[in-house]
Tab-separated table of C-alpha atoms and ligand atoms in Angstrom:
chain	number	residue	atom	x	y	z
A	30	UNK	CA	14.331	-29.292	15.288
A	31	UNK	CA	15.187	-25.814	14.337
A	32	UNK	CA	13.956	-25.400	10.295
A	33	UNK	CA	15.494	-22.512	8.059
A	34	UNK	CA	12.471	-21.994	5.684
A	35	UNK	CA	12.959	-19.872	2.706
A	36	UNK	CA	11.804	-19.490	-0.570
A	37	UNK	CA	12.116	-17.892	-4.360
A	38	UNK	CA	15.883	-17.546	-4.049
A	39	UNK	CA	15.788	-17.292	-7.901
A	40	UNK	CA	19.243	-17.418	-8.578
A	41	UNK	CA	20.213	-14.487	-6.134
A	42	UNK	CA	23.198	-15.983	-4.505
A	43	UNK	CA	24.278	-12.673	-2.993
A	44	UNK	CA	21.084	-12.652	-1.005
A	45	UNK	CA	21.190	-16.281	-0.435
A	46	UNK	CA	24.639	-15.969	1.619
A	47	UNK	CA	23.475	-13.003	3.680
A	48	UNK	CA	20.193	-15.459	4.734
A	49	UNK	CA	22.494	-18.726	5.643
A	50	UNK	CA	25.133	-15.776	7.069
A	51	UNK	CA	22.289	-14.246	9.619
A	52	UNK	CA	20.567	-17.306	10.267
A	53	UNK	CA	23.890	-18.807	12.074
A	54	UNK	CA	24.155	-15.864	14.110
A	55	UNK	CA	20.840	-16.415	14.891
A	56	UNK	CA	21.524	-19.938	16.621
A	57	UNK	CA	21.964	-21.925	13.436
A	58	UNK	CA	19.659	-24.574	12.260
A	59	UNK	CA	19.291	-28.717	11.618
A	60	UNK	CA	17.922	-28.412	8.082
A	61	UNK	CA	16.527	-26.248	5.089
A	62	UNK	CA	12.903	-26.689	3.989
A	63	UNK	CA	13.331	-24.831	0.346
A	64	UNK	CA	9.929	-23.728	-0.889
A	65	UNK	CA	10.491	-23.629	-4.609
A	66	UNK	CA	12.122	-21.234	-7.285
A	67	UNK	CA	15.850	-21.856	-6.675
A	68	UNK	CA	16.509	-20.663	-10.030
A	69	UNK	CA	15.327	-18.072	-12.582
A	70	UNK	CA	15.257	-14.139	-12.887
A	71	UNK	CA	18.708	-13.852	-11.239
A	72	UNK	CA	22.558	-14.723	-12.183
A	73	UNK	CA	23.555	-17.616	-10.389
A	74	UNK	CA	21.538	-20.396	-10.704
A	75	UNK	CA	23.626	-23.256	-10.619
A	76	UNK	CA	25.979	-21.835	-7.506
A	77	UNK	CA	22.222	-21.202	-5.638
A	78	UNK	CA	21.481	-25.283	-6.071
A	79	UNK	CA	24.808	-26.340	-5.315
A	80	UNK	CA	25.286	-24.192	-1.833
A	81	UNK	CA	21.596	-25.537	-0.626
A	82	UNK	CA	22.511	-28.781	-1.305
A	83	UNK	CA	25.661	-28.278	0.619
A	84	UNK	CA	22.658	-28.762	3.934
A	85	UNK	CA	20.201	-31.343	4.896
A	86	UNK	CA	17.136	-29.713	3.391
A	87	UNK	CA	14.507	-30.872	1.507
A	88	UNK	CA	13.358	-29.087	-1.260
A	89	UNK	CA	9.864	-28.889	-3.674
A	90	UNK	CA	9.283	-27.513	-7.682
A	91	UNK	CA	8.835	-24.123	-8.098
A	92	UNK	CA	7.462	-22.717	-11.439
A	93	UNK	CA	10.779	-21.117	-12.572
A	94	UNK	CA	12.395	-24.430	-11.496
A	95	UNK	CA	9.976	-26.485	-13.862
A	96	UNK	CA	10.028	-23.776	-16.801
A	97	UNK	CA	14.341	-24.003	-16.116
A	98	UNK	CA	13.762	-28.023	-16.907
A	99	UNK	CA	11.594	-27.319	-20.190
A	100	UNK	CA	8.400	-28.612	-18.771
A	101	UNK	CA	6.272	-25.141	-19.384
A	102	UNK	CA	5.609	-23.255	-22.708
A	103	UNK	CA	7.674	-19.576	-21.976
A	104	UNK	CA	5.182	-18.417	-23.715
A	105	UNK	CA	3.117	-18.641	-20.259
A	106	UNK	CA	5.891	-16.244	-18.628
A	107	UNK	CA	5.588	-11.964	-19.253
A	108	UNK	CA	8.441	-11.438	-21.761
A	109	UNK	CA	11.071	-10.685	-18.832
A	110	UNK	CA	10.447	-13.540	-17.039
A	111	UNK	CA	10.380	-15.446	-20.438
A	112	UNK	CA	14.580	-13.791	-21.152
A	113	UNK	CA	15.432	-14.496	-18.000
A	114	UNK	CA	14.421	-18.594	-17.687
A	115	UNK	CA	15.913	-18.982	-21.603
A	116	UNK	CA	19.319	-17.510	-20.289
A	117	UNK	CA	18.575	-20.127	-17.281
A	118	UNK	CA	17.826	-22.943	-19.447
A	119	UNK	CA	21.210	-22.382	-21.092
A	120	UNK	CA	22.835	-21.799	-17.900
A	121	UNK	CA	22.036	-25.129	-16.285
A	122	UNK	CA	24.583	-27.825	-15.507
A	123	UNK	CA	23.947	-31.279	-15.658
A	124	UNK	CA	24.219	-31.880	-12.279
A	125	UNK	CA	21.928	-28.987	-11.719
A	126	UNK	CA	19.040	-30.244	-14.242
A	127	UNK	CA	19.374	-33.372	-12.246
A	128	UNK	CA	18.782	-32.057	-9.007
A	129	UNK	CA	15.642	-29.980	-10.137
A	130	UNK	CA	14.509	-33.208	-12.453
A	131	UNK	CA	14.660	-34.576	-9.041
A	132	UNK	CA	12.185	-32.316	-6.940
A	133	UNK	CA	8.635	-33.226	-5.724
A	134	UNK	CA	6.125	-31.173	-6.080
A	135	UNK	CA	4.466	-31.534	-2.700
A	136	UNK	CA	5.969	-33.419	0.632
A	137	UNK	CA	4.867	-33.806	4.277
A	138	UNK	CA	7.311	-33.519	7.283
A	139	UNK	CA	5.178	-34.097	10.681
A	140	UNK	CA	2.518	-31.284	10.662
A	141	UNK	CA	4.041	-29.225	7.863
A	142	UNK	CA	2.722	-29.834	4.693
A	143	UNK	CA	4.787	-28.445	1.671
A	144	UNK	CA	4.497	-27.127	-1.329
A	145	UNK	CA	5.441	-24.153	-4.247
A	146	UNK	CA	1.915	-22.357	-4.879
A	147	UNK	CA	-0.567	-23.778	-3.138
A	148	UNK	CA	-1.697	-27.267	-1.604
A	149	UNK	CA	-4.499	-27.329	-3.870
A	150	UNK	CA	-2.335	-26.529	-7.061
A	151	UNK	CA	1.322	-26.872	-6.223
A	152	UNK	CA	3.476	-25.692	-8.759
A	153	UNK	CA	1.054	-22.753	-10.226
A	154	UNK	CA	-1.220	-21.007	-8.038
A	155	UNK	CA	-0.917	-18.211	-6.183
A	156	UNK	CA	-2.471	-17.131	-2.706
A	157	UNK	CA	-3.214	-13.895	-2.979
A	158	UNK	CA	-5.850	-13.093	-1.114
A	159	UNK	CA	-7.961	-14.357	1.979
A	160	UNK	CA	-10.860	-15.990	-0.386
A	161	UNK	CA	-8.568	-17.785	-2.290
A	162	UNK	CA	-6.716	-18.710	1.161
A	163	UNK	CA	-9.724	-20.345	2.511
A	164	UNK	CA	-10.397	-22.353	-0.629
A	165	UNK	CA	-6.869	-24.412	0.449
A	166	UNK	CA	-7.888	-25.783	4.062
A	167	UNK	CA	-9.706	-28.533	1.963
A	168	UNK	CA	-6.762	-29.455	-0.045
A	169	UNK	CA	-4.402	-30.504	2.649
A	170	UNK	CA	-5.064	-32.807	6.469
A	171	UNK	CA	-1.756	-31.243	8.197
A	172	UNK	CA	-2.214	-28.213	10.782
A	173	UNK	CA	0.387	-26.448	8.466
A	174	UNK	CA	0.899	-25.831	5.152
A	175	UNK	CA	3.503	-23.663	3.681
A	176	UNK	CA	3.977	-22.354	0.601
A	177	UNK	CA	6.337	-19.424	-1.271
A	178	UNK	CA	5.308	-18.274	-4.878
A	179	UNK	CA	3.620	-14.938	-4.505
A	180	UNK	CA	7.128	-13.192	-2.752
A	181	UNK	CA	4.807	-11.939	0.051
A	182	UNK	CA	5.311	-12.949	3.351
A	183	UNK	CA	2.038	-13.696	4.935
A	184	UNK	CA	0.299	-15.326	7.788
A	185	UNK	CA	-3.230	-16.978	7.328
A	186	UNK	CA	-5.124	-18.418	10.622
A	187	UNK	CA	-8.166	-20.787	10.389
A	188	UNK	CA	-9.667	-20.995	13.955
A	189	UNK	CA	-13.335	-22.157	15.118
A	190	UNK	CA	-15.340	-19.265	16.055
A	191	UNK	CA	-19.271	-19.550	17.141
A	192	UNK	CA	-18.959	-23.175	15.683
A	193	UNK	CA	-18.017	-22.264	12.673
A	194	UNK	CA	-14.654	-21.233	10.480
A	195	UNK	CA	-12.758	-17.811	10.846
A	196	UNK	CA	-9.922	-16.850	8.586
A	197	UNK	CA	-7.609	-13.814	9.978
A	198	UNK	CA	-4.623	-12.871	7.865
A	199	UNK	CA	-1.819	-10.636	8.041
A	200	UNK	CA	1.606	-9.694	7.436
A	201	UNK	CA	4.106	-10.533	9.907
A	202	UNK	CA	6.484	-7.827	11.929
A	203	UNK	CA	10.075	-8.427	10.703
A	204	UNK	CA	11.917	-9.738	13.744
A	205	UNK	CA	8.649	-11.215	15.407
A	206	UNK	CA	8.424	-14.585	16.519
A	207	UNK	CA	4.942	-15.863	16.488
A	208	UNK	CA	3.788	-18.631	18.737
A	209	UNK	CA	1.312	-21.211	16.068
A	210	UNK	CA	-1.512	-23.385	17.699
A	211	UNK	CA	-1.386	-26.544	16.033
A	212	UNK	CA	-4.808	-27.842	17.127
A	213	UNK	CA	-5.585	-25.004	14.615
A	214	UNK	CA	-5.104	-24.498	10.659
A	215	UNK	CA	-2.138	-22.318	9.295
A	216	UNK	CA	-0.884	-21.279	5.736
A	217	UNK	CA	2.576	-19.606	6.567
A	218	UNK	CA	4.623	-17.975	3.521
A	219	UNK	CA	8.331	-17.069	4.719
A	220	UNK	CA	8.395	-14.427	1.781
A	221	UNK	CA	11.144	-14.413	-0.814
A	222	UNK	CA	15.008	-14.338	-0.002
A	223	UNK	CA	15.968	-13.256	-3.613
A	224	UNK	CA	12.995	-10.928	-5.234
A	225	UNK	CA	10.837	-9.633	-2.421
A	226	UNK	CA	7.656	-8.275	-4.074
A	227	UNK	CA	6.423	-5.999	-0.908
A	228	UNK	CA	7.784	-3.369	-1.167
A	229	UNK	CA	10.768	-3.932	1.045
A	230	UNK	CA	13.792	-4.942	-0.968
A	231	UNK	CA	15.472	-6.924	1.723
A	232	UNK	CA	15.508	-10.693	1.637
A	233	UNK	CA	12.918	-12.452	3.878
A	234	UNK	CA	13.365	-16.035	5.813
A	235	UNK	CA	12.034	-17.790	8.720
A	236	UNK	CA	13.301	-19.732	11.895
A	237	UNK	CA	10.610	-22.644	12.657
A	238	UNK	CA	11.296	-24.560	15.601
A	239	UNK	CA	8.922	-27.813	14.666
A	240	UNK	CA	8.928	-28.306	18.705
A	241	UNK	CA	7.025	-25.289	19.828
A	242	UNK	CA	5.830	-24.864	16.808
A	243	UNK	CA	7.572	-21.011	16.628
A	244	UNK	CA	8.003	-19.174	13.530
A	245	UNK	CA	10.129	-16.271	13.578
A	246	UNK	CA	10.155	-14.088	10.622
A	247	UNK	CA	13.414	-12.034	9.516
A	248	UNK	CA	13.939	-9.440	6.924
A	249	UNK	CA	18.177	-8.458	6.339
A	250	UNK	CA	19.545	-6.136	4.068
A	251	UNK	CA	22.042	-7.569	1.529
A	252	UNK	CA	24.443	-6.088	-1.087
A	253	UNK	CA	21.756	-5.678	-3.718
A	254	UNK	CA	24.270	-3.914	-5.839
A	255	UNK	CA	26.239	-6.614	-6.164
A	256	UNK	CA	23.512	-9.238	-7.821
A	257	UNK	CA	22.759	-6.156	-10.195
A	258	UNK	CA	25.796	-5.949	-11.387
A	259	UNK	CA	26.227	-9.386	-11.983
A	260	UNK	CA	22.509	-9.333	-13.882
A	261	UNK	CA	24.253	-6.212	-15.959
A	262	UNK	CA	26.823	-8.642	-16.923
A	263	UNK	CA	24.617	-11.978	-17.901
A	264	UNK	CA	22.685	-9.717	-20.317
A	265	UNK	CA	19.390	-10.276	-18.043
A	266	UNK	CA	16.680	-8.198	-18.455
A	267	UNK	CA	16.678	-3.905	-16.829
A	268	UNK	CA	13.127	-3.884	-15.615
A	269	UNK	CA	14.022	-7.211	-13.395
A	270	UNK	CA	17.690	-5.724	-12.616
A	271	UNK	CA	15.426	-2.372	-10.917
A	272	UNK	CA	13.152	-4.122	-9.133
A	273	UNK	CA	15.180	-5.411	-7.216
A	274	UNK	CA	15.949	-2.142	-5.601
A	275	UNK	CA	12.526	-1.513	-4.777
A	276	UNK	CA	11.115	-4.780	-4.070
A	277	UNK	CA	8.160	-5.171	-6.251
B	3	ZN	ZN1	9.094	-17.179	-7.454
């Protein structure tokens, strides 16, 4: 089965379209594995939910997705990210707040466990560096777990060495499919499609064919102008409108 896996679209529906646009090109795919963070930062939350649920996929709660449904103090959020999910919260359809009401937070397909932050707290935390990547091994049984949340696309490898556990980590080459043993442990992060935070402001995705086991990681431009103009015009925050340019 060939798996579009992406993550923290936030709203960005501009970026969104340029993902499902390339990934057809690329050979299409069976179904969408949606990490978390449809909505929130960006201006089109509702239009993001509807499209992926135009696709098979299966999707889990992100943070923004949960804070969207009322189920987090704001007060947790910096105060742009606190704007940005009020406008969302008054943005939100029925049908919408239905679908997100609807979301697990953590779900199993074969090998591939799945979650938002992390398998050992799925909504909230972040992976963010190899300690705290090591920590997770013990807090799922699958080969793979993968996981969005920290907008950094990011490859983790636990493999035996001299009878015990090594962890390598790195970030992947855009374009680059990698080859994953699954008699060994992975924590795969696709990146973000619709606020990259590494520096490169195009969105990210990934290609997983659940056969081989292959992920192969893309990064495409899209018209980033065009979601900040539409931020300009729902009142969302500047400093969140920039970034976008930059990635960060
Ligand atoms: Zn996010």
């Amino acid at each position: 089965m060939r798996v579009l896996v992406i993550s923290d679209i936030h709203a960005n529906l501009v970026a969104l379209e340029a993902v499902l646009a390339r990934a057809r090109e690329e050979g299409g795919f069976d179904r969408i594995w949606c990490l978390g963070d449809l909505v929130g930062y960006g201006p089109n939350p509702n239009e993001c939910v509807a499209r992926v649920r135009e696709f098979e996929h299966i999707t889990v709660l992100g943070n923004h997705d949960a804070a969207a449904l009322g189920y987090v103090d704001v007060d947790e959020f910096n105060p742009d990210a606190k704007r940005a999910i009020l406008w969302t919260q008054e943005q939100l359809t029925t049908a919408t707040r239905m679908y997100l009401e609807s979301l697990p937070q953590r779900l199993e397909e074969g090998p591939y466990t799945i979650v938002h932050g992390s398998p050992r707290d799925p909504v909230w935390e972040y992976i963010l560096s190899p300690a705290i990547a090591k920590e997770q091994f013990a807090h799922f049984d699958t080969p793979f777990c993968l996981v969005g949340h920290t907008h950094v696309p990011t490859i983790y490898h636990l493999f035996p060495s001299d009878g015990r556990d090594a962890l390598t980590w790195h970030y992947p080459e855009p374009d680059k499919a990698y080859r994953l043993n699954p008699d060994e442990r992975w924590i795969l992060n696709p990146g973000s499609v619709g606020q990259p935070r590494d520096q490169d402001p195009r969105a990210a995705f990934v290609l997983l064919d659940t056969e081989t086991h292959t992920w192969h990681y893309y990064r495409i431009p899209y018209d980033i102008e065009r979601t900040q103009y539409l931020m300009r015009e729902a009142g969302l925050p500047v400093r969140l409108i920039v970034r976008l340019s930059y990635g960060w």
